[in-house]
PDB file of C-alpha atoms in Angstrom:
ATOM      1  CA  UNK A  20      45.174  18.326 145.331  1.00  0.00           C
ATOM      2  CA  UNK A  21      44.402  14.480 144.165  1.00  0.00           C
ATOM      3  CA  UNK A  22      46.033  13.035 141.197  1.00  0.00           C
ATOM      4  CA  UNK A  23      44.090  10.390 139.158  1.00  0.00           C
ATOM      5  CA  UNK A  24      45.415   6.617 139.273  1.00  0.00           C
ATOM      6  CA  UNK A  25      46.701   5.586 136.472  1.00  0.00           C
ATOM      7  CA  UNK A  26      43.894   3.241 135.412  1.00  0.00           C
ATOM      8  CA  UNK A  27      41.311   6.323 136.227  1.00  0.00           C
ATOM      9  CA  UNK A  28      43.688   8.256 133.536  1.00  0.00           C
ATOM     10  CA  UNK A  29      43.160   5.905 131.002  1.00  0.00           C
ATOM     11  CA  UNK A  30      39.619   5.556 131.120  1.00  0.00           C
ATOM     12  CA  UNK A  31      39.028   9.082 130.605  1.00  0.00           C
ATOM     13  CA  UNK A  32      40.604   8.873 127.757  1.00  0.00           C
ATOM     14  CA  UNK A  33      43.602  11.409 128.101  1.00  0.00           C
ATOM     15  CA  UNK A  34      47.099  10.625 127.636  1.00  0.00           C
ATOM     16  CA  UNK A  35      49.334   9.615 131.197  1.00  0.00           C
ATOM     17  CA  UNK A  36      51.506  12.236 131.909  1.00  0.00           C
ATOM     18  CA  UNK A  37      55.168  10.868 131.275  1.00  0.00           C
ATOM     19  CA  UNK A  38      57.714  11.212 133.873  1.00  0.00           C
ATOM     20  CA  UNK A  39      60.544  13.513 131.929  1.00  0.00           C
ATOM     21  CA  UNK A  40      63.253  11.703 130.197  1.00  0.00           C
ATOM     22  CA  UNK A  41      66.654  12.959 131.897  1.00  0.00           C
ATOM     23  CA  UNK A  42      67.797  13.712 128.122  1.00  0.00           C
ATOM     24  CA  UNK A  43      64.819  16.015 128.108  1.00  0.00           C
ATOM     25  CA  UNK A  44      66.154  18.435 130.330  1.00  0.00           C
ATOM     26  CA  UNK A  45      69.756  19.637 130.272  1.00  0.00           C
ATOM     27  CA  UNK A  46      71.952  17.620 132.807  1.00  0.00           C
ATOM     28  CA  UNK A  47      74.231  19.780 132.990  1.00  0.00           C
ATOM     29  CA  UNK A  48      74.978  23.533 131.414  1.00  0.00           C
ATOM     30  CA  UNK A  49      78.608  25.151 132.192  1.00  0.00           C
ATOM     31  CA  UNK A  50      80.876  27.896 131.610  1.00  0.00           C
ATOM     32  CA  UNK A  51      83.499  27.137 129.499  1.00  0.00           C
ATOM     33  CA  UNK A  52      85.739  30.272 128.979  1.00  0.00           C
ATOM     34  CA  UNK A  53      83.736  32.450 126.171  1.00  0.00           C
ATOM     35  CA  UNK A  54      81.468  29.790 125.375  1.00  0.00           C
ATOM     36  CA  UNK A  55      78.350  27.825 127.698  1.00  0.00           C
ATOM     37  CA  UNK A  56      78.357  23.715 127.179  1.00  0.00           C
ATOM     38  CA  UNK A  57      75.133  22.056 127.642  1.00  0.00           C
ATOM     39  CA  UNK A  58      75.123  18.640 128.105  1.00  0.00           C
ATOM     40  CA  UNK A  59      72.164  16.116 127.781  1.00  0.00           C
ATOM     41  CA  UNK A  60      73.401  12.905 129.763  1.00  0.00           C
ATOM     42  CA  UNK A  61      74.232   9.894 126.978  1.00  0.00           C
ATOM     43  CA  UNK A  62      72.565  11.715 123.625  1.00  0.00           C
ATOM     44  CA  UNK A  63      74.631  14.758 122.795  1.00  0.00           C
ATOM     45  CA  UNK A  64      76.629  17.925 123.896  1.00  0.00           C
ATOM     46  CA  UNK A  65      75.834  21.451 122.341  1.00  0.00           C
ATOM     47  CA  UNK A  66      78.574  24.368 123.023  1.00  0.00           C
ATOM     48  CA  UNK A  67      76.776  27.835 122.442  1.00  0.00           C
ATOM     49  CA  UNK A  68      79.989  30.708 121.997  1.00  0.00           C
ATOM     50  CA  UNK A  69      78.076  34.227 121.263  1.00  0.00           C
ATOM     51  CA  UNK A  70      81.582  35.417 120.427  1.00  0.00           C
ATOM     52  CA  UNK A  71      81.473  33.631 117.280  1.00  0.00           C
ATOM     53  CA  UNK A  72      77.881  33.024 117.001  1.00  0.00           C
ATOM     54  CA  UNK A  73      78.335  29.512 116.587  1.00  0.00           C
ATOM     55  CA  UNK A  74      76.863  26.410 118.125  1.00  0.00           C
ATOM     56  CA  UNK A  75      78.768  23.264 118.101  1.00  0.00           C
ATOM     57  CA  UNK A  76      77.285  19.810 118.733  1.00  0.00           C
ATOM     58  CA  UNK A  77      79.655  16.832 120.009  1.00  0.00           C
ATOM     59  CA  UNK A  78      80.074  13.861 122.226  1.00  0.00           C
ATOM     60  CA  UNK A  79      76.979  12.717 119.798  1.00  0.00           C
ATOM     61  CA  UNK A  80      75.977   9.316 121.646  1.00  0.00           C
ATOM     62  CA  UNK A  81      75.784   6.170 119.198  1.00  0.00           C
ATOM     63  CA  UNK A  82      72.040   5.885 119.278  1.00  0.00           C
ATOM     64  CA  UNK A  83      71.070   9.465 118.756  1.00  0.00           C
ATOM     65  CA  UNK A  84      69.435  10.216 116.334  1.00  0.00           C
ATOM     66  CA  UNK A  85      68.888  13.568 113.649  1.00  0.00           C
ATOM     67  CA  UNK A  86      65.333  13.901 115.048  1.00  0.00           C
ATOM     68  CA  UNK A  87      66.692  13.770 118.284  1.00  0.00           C
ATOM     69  CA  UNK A  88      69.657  16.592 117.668  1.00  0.00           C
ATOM     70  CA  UNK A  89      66.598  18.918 116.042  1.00  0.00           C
ATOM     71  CA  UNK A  90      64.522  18.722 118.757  1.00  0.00           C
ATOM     72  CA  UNK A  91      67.029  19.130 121.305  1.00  0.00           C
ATOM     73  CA  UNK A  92      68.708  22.189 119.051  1.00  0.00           C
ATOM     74  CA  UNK A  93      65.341  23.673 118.658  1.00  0.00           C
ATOM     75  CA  UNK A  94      63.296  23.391 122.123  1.00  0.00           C
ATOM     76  CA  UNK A  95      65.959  23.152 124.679  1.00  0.00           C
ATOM     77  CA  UNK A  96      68.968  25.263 123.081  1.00  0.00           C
ATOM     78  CA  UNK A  97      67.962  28.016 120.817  1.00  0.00           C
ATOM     79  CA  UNK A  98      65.249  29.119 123.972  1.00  0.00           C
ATOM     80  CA  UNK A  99      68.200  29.135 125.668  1.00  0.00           C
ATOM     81  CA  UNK A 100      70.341  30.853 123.570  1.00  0.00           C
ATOM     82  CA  UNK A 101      67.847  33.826 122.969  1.00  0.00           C
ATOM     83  CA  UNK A 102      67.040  33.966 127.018  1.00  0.00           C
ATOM     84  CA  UNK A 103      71.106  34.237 127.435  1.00  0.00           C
ATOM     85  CA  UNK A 104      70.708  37.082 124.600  1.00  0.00           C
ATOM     86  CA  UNK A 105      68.134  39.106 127.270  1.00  0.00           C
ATOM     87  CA  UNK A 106      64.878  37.857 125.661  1.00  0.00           C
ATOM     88  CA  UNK A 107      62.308  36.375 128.154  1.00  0.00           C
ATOM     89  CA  UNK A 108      61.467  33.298 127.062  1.00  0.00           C
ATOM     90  CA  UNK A 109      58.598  31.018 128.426  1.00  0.00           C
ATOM     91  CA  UNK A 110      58.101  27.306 128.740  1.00  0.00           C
ATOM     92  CA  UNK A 111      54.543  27.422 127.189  1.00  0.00           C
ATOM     93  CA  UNK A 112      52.233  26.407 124.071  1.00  0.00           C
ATOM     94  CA  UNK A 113      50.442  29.808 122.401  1.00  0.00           C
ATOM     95  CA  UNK A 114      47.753  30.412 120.080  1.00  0.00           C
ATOM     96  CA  UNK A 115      45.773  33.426 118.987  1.00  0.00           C
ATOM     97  CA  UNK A 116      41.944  34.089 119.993  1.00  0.00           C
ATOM     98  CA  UNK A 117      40.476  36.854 118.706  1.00  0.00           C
ATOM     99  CA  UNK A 118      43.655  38.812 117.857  1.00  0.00           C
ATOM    100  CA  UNK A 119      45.132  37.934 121.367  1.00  0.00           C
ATOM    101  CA  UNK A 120      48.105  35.136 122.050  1.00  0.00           C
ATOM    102  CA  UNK A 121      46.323  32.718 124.815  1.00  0.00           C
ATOM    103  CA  UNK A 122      49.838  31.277 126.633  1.00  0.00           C
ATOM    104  CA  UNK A 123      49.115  27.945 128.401  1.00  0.00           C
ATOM    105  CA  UNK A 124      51.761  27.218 131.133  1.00  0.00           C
ATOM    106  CA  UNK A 125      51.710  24.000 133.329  1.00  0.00           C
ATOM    107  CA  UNK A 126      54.237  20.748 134.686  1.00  0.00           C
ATOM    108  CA  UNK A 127      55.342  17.853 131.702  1.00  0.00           C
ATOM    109  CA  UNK A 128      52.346  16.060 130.997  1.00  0.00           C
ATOM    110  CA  UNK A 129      49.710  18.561 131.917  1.00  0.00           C
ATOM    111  CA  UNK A 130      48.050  19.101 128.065  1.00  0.00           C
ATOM    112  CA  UNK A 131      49.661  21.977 126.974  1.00  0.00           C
ATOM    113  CA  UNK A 132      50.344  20.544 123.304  1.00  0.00           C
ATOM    114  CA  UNK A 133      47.069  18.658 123.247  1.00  0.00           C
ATOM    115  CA  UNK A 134      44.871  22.040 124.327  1.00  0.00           C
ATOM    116  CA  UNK A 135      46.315  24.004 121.594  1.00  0.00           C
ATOM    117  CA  UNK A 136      46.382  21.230 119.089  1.00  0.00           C
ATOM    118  CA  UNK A 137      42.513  21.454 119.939  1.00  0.00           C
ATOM    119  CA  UNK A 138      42.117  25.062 119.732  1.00  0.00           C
ATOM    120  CA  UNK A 139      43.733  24.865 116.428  1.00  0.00           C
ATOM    121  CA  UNK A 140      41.163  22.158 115.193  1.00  0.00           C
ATOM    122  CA  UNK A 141      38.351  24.174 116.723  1.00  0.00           C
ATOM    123  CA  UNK A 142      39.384  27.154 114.546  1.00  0.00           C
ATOM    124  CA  UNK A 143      41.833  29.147 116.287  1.00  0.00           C
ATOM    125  CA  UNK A 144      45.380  29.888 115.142  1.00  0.00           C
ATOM    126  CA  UNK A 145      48.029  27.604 116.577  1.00  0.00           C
ATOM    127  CA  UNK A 146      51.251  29.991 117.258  1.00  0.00           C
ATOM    128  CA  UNK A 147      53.524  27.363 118.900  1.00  0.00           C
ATOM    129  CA  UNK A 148      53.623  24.255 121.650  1.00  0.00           C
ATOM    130  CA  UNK A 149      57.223  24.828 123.679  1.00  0.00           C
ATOM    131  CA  UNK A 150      58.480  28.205 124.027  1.00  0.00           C
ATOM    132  CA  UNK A 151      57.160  32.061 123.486  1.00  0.00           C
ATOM    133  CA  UNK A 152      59.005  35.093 123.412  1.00  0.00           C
ATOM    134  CA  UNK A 153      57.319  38.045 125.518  1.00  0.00           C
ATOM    135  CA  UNK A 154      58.199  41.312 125.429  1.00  0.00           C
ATOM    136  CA  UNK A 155      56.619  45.093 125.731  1.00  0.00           C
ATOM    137  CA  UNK A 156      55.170  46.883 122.583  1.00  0.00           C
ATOM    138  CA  UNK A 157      53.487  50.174 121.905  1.00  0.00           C
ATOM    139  CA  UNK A 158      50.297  49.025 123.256  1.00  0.00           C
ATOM    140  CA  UNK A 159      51.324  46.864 126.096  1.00  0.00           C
ATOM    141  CA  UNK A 160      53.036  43.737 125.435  1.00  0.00           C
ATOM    142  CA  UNK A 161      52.930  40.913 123.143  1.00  0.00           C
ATOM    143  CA  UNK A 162      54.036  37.558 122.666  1.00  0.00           C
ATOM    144  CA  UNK A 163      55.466  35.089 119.914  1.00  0.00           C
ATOM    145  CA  UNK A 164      56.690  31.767 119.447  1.00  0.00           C
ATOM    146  CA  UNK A 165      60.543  30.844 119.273  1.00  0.00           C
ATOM    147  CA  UNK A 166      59.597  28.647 115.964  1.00  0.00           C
ATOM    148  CA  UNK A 167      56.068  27.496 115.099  1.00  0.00           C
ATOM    149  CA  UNK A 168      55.681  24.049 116.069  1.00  0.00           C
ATOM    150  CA  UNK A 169      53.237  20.908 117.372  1.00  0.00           C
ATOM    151  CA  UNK A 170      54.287  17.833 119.019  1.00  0.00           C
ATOM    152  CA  UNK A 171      51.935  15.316 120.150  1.00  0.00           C
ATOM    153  CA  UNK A 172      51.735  11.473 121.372  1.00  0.00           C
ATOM    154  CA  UNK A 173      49.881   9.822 118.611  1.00  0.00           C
ATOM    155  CA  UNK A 174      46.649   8.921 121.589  1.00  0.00           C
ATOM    156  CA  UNK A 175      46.655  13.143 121.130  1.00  0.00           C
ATOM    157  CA  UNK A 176      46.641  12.904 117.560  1.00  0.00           C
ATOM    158  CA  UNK A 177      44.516  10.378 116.957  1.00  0.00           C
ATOM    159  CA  UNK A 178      41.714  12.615 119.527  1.00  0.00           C
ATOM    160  CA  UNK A 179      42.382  15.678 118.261  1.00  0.00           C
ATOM    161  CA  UNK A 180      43.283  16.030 114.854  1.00  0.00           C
ATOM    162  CA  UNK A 181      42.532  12.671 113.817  1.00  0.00           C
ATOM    163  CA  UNK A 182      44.990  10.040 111.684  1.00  0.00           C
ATOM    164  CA  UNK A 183      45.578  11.725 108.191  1.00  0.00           C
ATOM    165  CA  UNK A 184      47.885  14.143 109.886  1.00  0.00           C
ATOM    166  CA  UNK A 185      51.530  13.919 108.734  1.00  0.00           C
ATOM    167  CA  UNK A 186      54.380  13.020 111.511  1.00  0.00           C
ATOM    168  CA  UNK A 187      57.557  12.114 112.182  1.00  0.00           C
ATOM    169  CA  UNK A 188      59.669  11.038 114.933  1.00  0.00           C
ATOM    170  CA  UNK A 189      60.694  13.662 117.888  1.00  0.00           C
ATOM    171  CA  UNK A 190      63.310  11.798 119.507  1.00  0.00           C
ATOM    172  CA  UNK A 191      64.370   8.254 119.802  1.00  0.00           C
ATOM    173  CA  UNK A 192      63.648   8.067 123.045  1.00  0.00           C
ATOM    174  CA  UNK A 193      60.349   9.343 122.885  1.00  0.00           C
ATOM    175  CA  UNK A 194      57.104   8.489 121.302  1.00  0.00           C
ATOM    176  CA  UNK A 195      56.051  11.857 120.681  1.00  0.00           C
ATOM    177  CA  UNK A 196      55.563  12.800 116.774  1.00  0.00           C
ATOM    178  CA  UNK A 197      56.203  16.106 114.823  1.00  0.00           C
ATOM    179  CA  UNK A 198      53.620  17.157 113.231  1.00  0.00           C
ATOM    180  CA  UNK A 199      53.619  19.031 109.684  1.00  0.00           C
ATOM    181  CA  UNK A 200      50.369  21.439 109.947  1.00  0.00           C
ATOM    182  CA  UNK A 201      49.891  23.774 106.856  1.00  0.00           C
ATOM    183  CA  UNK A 202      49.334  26.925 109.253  1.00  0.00           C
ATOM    184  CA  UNK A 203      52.984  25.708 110.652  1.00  0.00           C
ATOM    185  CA  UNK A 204      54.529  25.542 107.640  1.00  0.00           C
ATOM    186  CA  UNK A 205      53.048  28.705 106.996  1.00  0.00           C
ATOM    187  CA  UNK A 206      53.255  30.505 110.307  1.00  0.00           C
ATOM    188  CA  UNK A 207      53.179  34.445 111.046  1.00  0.00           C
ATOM    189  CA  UNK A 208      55.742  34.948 113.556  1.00  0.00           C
ATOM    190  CA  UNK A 209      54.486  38.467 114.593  1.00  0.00           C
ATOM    191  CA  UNK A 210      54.124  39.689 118.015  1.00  0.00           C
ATOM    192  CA  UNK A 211      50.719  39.191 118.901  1.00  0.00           C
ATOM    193  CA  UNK A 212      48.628  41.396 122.113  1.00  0.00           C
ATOM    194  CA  UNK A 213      49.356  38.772 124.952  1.00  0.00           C
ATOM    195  CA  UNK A 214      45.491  38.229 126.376  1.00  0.00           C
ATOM    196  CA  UNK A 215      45.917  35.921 129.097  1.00  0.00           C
ATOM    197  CA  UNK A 216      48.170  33.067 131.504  1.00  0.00           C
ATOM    198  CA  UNK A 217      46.805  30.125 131.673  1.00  0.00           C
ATOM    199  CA  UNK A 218      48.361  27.650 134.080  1.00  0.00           C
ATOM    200  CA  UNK A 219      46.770  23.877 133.632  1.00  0.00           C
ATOM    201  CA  UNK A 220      46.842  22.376 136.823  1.00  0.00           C
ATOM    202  CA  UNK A 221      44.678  19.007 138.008  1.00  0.00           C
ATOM    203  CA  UNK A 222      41.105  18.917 138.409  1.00  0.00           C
ATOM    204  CA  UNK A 223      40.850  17.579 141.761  1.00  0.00           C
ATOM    205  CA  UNK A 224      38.930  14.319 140.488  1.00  0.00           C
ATOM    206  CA  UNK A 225      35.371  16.525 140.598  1.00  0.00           C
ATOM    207  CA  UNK A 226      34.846  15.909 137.294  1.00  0.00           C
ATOM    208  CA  UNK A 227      34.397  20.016 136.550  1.00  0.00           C
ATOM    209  CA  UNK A 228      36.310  22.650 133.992  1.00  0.00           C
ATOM    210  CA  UNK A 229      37.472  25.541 135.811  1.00  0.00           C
ATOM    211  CA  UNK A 230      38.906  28.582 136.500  1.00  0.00           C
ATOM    212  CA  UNK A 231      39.801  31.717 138.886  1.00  0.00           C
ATOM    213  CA  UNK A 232      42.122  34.804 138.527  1.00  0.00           C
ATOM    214  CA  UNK A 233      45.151  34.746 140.379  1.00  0.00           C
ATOM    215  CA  UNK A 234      47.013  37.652 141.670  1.00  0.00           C
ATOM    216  CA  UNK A 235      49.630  39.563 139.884  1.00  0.00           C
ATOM    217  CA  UNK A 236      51.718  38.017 142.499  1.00  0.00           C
ATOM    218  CA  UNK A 237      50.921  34.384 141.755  1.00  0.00           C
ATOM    219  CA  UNK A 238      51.177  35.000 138.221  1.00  0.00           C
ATOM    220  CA  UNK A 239      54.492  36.212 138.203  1.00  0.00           C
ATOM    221  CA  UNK A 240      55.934  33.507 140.242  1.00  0.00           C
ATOM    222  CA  UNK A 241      54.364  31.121 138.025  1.00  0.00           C
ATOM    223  CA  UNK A 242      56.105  32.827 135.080  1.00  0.00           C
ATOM    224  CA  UNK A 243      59.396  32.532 136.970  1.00  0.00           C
ATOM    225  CA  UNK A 244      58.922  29.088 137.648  1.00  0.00           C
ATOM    226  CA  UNK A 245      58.074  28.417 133.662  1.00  0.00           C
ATOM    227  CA  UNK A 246      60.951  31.169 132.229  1.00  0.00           C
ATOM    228  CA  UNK A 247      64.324  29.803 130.397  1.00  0.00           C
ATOM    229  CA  UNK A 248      67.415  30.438 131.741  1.00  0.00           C
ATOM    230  CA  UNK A 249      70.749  29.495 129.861  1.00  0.00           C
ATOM    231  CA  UNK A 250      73.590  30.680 133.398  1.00  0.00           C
ATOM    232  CA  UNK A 251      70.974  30.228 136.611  1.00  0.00           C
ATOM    233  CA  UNK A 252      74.039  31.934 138.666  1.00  0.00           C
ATOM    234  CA  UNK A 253      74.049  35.177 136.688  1.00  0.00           C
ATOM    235  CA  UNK A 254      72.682  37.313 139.228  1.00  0.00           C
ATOM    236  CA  UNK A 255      71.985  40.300 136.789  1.00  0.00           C
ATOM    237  CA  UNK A 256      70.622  38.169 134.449  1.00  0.00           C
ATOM    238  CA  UNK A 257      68.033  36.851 136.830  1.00  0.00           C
ATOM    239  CA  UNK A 258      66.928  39.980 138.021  1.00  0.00           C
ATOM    240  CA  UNK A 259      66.386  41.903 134.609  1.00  0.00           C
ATOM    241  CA  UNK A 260      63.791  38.406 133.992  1.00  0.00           C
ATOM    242  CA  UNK A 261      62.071  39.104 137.391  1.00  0.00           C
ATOM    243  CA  UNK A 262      61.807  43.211 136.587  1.00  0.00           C
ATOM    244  CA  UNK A 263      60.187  42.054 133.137  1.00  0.00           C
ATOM    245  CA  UNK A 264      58.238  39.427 134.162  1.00  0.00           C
ATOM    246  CA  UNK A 265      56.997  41.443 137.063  1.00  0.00           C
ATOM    247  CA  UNK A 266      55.882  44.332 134.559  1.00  0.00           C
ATOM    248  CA  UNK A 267      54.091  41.524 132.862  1.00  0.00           C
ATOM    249  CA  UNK A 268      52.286  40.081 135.508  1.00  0.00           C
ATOM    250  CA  UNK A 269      50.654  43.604 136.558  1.00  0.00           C
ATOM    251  CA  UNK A 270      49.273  44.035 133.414  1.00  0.00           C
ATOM    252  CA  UNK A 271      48.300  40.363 131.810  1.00  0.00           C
ATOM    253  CA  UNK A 272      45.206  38.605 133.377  1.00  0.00           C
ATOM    254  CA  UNK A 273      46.854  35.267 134.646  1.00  0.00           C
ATOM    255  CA  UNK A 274      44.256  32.262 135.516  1.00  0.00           C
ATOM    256  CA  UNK A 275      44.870  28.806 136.921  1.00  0.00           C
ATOM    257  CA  UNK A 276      42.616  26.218 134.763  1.00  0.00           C
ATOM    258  CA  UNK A 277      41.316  22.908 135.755  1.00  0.00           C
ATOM    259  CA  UNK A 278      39.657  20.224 134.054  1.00  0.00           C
ATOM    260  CA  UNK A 279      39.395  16.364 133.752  1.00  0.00           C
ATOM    261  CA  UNK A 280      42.061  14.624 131.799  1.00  0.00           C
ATOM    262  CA  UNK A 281      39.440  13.391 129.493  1.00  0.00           C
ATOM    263  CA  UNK A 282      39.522  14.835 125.274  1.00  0.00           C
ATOM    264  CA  UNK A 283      35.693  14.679 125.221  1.00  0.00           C
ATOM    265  CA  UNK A 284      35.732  17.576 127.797  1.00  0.00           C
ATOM    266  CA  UNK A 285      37.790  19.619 125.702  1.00  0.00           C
ATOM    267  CA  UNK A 286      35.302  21.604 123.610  1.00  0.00           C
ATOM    268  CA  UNK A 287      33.985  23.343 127.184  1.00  0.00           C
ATOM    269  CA  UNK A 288      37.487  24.267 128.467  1.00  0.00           C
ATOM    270  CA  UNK A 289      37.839  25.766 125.073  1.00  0.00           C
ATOM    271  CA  UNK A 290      34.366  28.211 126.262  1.00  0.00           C
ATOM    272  CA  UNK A 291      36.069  28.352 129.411  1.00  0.00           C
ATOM    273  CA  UNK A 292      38.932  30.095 127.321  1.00  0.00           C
ATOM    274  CA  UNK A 293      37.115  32.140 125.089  1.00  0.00           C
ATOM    275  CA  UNK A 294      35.043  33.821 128.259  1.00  0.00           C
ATOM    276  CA  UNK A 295      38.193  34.361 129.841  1.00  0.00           C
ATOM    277  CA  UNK A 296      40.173  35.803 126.763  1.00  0.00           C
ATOM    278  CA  UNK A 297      36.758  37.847 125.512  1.00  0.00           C
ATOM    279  CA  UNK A 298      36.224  39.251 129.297  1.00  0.00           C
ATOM    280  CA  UNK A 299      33.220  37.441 129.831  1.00  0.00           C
ATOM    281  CA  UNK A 300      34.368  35.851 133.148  1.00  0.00           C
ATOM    282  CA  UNK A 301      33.948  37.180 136.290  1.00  0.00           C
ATOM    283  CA  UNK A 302      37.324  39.624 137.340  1.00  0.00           C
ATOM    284  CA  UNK A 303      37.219  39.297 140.566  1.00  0.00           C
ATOM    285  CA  UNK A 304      39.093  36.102 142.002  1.00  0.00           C
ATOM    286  CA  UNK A 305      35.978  33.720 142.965  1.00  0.00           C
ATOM    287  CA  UNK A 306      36.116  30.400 141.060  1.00  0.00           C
ATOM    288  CA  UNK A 307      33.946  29.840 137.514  1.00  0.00           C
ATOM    289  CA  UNK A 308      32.968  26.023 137.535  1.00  0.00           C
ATOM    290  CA  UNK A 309      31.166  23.850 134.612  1.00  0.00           C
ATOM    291  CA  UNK A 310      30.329  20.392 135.127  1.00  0.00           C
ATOM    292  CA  UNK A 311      31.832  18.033 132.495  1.00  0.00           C
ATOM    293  CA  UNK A 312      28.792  16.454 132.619  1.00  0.00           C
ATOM    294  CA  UNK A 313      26.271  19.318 131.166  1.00  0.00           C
TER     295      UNK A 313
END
């Protein structure tokens, strides 16, 4: 698989992906008699003791900021707080089509944000952009966000939802905005059906939106890959995720999408979606192609 050059990237129009911030990602999370420590290298420390149910932020560094603690609080600790609890949490952006939760899975940088920003705009309800909760229900299972939320670089922004949209600083060392959406502010947090896995992946430069229907297999280890974690060596742990997310994976659709890295081509991934989610796509594992061009 091909990755644009950065000066194809930018005349398409979409956003470069941004090589992760080391604060982005916990450098370090540790055992620390009843309680787990998780550290984010030079911005701030968060101990998490479910004895006490308390959560206790220190070693703040002199630059961080409030923004900064929220977002790290909110999209990097609480997912793993509840995933420590025995939820099954996933690294993903969700929003409801047609009654059904659409979960979009893929690396930093792929679109996930911007794709369901745009779903939103075209109509459909945004659920959340950084972490879902699945689990099993009556009728199968279902899915929901950890807290409803949208975070976007202002090029995104600007594309998508256009420059009357209120914001505020994620992080200080990031130029991704919060955004205040009245469906956010708003938000349902019921379960919703789970319709389909969509993993984002390049489009191989060929200029076409696309998609195919992996195995069970590959969708479960694709789930893995994207699932929260808060003790990796808990052995027990681990496996009651894989038995879940196996049961998941043998009965959601999972589909790896492709398309250019361009926001004028987002209104036909969007029909690429909606066949998918309505079950108007093919079901048996060839590949559906649209030109970008027609």
């Amino acid at each position: 698989m091909v990755r644009e050059s950065a000066d194809e990237t930018k005349r398409r129009g979409r956003p470069l992906p941004i090589v992760p911030n080391p604060t982005e990602y916990p450098s370090s999370i540790s055992r620390v008699g009843d309680a787990y420590c998780i550290s984010f290298d030079n911005v701030a420390r968060f101990e998490v003791c479910f004895a006490r149910k308390l959560v206790t932020i220190f070693d703040v560094g002199a630059d961080t900021t409030s923004e900064a603690l929220t977002h790290l609080l909110y999209d990097h600790v609480a997912p793993r707080i509840l995933a420590g609890a025995g939820e099954l949490i996933i690294h993903a952006s969700a929003v409801e089509i047609a009654g059904r939760l659409a979960v979009f899975l893929g690396e930093t940088g792929a679109g996930k944000s911007t794709l369901a920003a745009s779903l939103h705009n075209a109509g459909h309800r945004l659920v959340g952009d950084d972490a879902a909760i699945l689990a099993p229900s009556p009728n199968g299972f279902c899915g929901r966000s950890v807290y409803p939320s949208l975070r976007l670089y202002p090029e995104s922004i600007a594309a998508v939802l256009g420059d009357d949209v209120l914001s505020a600083p994620m992080a200080h060392y990031s130029d991704k905005k919060r955004l205040s959406l009245p469906a956010l502010d708003d938000a349902d947090l019921s379960p919703i059906p789970l319709g389909g896995f969509f993993f984002l992946v390049d489009d191989d430069g060929d200029g076409q939106v696309g998609s195919r229907t992996l195995s069970p297999g590959h969708t479960c280890i694709g789930l893995i890959e994207n699932s929260f974690a808060l003790d990796k060596d808990d052995a027990d742990a681990a496996a009651k995720r894989m038995e879940k997310i196996s049961h998941i994976a043998r009965e959601v659709p999972g589909y790896e999408l492709s398309y250019p890295w361009d926001f004028n081509v987002l209104p036909k991934v969007h029909k690429e979606i909606l066949a998918r989610i309505h079950g108007q796509a093919d079901q048996n594992g060839e590949d559906r192609t649209v030109s970008s061009n027609g």
